[in-house]
CSV table of C-alpha atoms in Angstrom, one decimal:
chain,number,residue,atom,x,y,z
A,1,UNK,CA,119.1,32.7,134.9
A,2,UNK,CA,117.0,32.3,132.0
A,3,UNK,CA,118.9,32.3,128.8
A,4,UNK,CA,115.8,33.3,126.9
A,5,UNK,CA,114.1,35.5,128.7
A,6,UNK,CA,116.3,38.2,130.1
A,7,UNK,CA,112.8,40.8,130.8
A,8,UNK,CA,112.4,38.0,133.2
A,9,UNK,CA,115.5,37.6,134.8
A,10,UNK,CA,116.3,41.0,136.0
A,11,UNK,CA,112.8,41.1,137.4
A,12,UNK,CA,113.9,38.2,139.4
A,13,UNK,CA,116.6,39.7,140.3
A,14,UNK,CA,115.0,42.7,141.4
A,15,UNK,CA,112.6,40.8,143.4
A,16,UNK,CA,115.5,39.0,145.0
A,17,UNK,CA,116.6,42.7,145.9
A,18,UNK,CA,113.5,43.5,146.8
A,19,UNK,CA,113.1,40.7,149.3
A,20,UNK,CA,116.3,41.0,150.6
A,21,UNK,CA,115.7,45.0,151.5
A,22,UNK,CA,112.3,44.3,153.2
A,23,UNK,CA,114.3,41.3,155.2
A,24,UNK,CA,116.8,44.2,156.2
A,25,UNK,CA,113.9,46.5,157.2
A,26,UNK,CA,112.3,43.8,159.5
A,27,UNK,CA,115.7,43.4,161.0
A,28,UNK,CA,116.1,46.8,161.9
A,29,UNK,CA,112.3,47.1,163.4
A,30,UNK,CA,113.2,44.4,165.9
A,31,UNK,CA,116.2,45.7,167.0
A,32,UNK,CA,115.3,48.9,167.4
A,33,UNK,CA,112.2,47.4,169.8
A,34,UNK,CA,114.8,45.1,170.9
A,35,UNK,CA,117.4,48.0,172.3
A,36,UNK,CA,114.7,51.0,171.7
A,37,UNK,CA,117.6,52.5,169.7
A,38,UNK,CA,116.7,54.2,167.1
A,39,UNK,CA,116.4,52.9,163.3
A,40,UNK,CA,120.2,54.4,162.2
A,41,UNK,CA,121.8,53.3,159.0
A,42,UNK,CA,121.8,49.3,157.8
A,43,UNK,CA,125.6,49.2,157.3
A,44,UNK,CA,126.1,50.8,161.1
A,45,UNK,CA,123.9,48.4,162.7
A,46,UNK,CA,124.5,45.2,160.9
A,47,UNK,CA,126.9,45.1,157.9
A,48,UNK,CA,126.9,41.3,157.4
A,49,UNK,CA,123.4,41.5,156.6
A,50,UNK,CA,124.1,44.2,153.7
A,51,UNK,CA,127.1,42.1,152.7
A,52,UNK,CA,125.9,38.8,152.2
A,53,UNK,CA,122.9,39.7,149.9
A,54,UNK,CA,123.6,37.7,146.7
A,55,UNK,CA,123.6,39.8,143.5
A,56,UNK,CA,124.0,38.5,139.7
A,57,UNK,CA,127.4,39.1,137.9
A,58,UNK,CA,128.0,38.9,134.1
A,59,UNK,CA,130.6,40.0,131.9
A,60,UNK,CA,128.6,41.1,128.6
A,61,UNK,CA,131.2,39.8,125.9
A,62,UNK,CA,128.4,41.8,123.7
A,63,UNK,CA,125.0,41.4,121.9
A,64,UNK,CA,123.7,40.7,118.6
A,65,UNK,CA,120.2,41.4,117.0
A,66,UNK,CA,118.7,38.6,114.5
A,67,UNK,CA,115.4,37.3,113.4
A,68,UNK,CA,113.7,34.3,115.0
A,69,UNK,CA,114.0,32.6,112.0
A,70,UNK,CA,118.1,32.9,112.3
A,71,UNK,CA,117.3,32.1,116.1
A,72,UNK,CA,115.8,29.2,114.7
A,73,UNK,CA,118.4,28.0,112.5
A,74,UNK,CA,121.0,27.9,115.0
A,75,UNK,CA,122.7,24.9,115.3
A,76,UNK,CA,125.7,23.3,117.2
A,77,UNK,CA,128.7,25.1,116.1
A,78,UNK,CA,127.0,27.8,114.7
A,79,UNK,CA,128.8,31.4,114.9
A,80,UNK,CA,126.6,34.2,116.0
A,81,UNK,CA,128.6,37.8,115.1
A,82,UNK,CA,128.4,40.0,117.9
A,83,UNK,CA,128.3,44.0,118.1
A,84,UNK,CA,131.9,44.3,119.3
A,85,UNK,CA,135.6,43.9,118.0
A,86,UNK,CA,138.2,42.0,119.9
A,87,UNK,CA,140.0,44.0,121.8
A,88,UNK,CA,137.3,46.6,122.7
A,89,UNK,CA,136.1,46.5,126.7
A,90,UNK,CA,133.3,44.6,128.1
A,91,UNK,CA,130.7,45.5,130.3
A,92,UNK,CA,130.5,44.2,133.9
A,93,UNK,CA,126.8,44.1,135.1
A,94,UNK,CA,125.1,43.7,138.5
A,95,UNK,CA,121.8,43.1,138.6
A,96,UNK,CA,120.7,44.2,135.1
A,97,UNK,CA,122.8,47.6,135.6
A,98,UNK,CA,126.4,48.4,134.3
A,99,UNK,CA,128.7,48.9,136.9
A,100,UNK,CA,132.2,48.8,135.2
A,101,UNK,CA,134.0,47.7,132.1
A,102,UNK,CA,137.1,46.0,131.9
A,103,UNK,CA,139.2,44.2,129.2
A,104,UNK,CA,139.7,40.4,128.9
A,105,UNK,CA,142.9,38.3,130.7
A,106,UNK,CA,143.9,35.1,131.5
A,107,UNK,CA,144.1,34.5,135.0
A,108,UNK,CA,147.6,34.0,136.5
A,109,UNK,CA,147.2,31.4,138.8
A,110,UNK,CA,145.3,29.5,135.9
A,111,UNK,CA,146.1,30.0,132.3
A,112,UNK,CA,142.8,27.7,131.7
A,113,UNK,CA,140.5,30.6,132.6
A,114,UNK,CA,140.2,33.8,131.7
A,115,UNK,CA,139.1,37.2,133.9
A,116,UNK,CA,138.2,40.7,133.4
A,117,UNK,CA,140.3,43.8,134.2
A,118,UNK,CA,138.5,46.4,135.5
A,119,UNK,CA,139.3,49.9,133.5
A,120,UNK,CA,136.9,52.1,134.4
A,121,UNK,CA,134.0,51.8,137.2
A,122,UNK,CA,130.8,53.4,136.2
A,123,UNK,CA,129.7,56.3,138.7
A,124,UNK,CA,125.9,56.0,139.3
A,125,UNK,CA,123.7,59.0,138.1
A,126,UNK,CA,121.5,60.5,140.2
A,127,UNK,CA,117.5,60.4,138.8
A,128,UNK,CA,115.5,63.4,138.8
């Protein structure tokens, strides 16, 4: 994923998406001329293929707005200030689309890495 272009790199992955649903289709159409069954839904028929589509994760730690001149001047151990406090949740995104926020933790079984906590999963609104 493009760290400079991000425009670009949820239309890539919606074209991955998009690829990976027309795949889908094209599975169904030969199976159902396969059996003659009819089309029913993708998760009935096939749930692997539904499961194993790829999608892009990240945990948006939060954003900041400068000028391409500050772009510019940014250096190796520069600080960039971002929009949110420590302590406040982060945004889990799929795809280009939030899906959840969560808070920060340090994993368990590692105390090297750190996680996220999910504390509250986004319920999807319906257009139109």
């Amino acid at each position: 994923m493009s760290k400079t272009n991000p425009e670009a790199d949820l239309e890539a992955s919606d074209d991955q998406l998009n690829r990976a649903i027309e795949e889908l289709r094209g599975v169904l159409q030969e199976e159902e001329q396969r059996t003659g069954a009819p089309e029913r839904d993708a998760t009935t028929t096939n749930p692997g293929v539904i499961l194993n589509i790829p999608v892009d994760v990240q945990i948006v730690l939060g954003s900041a707005e400068m000028q391409v001149s500050e772009l510019m001047a940014l250096q190796k151990g520069s600080t960039v200030a971002l929009n949110r406090r420590i302590g406040e949740p982060v945004d889990v995104v799929v795809n280009g689309r939030r899906i959840a926020r969560g808070e920060i933790t340090v994993l368990e079984s590692d105390p090297s890495r750190f996680g996220i906590r999910l504390t509250e999963i986004v319920t999807a609104q319906k257009k139109g």
